[in-house]
XYZ file of C-alpha atoms in Angstrom:
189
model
C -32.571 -170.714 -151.681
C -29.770 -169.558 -153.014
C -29.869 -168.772 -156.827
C -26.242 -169.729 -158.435
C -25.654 -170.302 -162.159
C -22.365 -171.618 -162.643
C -20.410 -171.904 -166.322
C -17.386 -174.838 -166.258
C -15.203 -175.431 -169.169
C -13.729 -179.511 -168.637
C -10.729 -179.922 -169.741
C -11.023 -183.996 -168.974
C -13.335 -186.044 -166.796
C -13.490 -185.264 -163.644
C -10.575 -182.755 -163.945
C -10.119 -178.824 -164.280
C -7.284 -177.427 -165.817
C -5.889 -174.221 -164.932
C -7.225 -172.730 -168.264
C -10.635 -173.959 -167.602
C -10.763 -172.926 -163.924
C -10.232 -169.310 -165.160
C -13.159 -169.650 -167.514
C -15.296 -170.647 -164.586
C -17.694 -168.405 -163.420
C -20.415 -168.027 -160.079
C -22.797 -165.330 -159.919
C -24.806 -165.302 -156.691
C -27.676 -163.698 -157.969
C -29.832 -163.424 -153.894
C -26.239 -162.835 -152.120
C -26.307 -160.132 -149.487
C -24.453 -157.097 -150.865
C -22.604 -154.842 -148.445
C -21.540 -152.709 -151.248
C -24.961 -151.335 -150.739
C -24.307 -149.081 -147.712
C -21.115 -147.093 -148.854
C -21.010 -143.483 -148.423
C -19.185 -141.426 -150.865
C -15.513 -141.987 -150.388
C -15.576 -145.203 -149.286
C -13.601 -148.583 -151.448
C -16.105 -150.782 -152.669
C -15.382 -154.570 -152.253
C -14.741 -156.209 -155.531
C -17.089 -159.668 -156.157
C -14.562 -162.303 -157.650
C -16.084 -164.580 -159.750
C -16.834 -167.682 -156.794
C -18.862 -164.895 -155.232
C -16.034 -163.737 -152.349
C -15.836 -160.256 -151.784
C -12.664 -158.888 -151.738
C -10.901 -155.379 -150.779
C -7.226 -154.274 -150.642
C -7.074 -152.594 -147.541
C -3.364 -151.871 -148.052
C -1.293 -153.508 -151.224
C 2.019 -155.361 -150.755
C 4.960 -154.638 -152.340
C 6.904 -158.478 -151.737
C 6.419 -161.356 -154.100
C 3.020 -162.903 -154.763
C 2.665 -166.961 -153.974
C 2.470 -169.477 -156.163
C 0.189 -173.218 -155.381
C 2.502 -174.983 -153.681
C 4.151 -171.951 -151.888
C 3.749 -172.084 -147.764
C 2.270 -168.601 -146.959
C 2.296 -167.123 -142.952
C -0.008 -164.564 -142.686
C -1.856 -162.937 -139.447
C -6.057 -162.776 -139.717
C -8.460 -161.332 -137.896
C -12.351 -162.713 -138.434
C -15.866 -161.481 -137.581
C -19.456 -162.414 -137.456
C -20.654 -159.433 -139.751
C -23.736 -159.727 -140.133
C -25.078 -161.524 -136.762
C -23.768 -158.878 -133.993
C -20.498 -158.620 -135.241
C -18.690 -160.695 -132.883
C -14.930 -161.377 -133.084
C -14.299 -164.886 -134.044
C -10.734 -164.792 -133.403
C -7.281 -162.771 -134.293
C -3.658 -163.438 -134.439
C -2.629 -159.803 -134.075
C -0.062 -160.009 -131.270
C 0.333 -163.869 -130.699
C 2.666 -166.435 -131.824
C -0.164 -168.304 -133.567
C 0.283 -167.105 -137.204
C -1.590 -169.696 -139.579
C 0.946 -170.910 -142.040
C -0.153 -172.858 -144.857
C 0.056 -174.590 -148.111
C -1.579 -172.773 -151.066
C -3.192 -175.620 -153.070
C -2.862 -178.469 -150.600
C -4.524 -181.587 -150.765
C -6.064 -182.384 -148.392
C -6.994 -178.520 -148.306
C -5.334 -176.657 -145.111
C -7.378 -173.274 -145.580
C -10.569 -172.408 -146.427
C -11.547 -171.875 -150.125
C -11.939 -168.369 -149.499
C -8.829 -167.995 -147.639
C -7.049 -169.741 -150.668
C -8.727 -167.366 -153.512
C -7.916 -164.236 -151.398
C -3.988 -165.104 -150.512
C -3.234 -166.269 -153.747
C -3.423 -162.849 -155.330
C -2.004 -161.107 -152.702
C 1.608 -159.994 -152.171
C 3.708 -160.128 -148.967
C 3.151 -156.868 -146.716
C -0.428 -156.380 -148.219
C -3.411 -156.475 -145.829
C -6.672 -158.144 -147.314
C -10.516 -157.597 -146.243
C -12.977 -160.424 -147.509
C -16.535 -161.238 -147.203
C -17.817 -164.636 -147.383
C -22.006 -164.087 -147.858
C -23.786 -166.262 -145.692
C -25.394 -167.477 -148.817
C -22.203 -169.080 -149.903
C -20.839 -170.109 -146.525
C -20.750 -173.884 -147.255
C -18.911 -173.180 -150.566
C -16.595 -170.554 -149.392
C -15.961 -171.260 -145.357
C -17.034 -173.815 -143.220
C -18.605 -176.877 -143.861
C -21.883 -177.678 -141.718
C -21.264 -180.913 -140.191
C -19.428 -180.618 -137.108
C -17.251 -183.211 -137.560
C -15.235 -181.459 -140.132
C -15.605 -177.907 -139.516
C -12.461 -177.400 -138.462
C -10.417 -179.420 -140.632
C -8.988 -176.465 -142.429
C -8.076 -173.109 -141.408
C -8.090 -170.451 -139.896
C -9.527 -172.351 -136.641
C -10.127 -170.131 -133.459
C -7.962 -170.243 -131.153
C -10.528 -169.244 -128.446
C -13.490 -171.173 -127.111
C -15.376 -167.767 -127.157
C -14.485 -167.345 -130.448
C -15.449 -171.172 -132.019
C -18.530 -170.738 -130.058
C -19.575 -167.434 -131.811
C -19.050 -169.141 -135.278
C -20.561 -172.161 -134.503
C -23.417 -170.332 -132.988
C -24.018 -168.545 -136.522
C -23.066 -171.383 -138.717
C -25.266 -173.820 -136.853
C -28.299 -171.384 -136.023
C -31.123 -172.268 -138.475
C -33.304 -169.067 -137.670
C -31.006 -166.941 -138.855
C -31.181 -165.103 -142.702
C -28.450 -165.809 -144.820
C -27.093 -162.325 -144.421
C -26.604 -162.906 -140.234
C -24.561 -165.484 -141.618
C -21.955 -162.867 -143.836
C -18.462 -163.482 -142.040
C -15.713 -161.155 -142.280
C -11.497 -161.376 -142.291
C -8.710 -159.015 -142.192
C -5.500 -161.024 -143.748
C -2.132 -159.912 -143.886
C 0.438 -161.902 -145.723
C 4.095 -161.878 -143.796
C 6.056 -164.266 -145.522
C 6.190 -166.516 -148.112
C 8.163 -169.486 -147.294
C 10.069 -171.699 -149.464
C-alpha cells in the first residue's frame, strides 16, 4: 500500500483554482527512489510535488506553453524497473504526439502534462513515474481506457511490454517505475 498524504486548498465545491492547485501537495512516502543509486557526478531527479520525478536533460531556450497551447514534442519511454524494455519512441518517425496542454477530455497523461508544461521548446526532459503512483500519474488499469490519452505505442511490441507490467500483479511496485525522454519541438498556436 501506498502511503500518500495529500494537502488541498478548495477554492469552491468541487473546483480547484489555479492558486489552490499550487498549494497542493503529494508526498509518496513508500515510492521507489532512483535517486538512491547516483554516483558522484551524476544530476539527481527532482520529486515535484504529485510525486513525478523530473530531470532536465538539456534546457530549452524557445518559449514555454501555456494550458491551452498545442505542444509537438518527440518521446521515448521505458519499462525501468521490470527489464527495461522500450515501450516505444518517436525519434526518427513522422509520429510526433501533438497535443493540447489542459484538454478536457485529457489528451496526455498527467505526467506528461506536469512535465511539458514547464518546459521550453528545444529542451529535452527525463521523468519517472514510480510504479507506486502509476494509476495517478500514467495509465489507468482497466483496459478499456488505457489508451485514451497519450503517448500510445505505436508498436504492438511495445503496448505489449507496458501492458505486460501494468497488468502483471506479481510484480513490486518498483518493476512497475516507467521512464520517458521528452523533447518539446514546437509550440503551436
Amino acid at each position: 500500500m501506498v502511503a500518500v498524504a495529500t494537502r488541498m486548498a478548495i477554492a469552491s465545491p468541487g473546483r480547484l483554482d489555479s492558486s489552490a492547485r499550487a498549494q497542493e501537495t503529494t508526498e509518496c512516502t513508500t515510492c521507489s527512489d532512483s535517486n538512491s543509486s547516483l554516483q558522484p557526478g551524476d544530476k539527481a531527479f527532482q520529486v515535484s510535488s504529485s510525486g513525478l520525478r523530473i530531470l532536465d536533460v538539456k534546457e530549452g531556450r524557445g518559449p514555454q506553453p501555456k494550458q491551452g497551447q498545442t505542444v509537438v514534442l518527440d518521446w521515448s519511454g521505458f519499462t525501468a524497473g521490470y527489464q527495461a524494455k522500450r515501450i516505444d519512441n518517436t525519434s526518427g518517425t513522422d509520429n510526433q504526439f501533438v497535443f493540447k496542454l489542459g484538454s478536457d477530455p485529457r489528451e496526455a497523461i498527467p505526467a506528461f502534462e506536469e512535465a511539458v508544461a514547464g518546459m521550453r521548446v528545444g529542451g529535452v526532459r527525463r521523468i519517472e513515474i514510480p510504479g507506486e503512483l502509476e494509476e495517478r500519474l500514467a495509465y489507468p488499469v482497466d483496459k478499456e481506457i488505457r489508451y485514451s490519452a497519450g503517448p500510445k505505442p505505436f508498436t504492438l511490441g511495445g503496448r505489449r511490454a507496458l501492458d505486460f507490467v501494468l497488468d502483471n500483479k506479481t510484480l513490486k511496485p518498483f518493476n512497475k517505475t516507467l521512464l520517458f525522454d521528452i523533447r518539446l519541438n514546437n509550440i503551436r498556436q
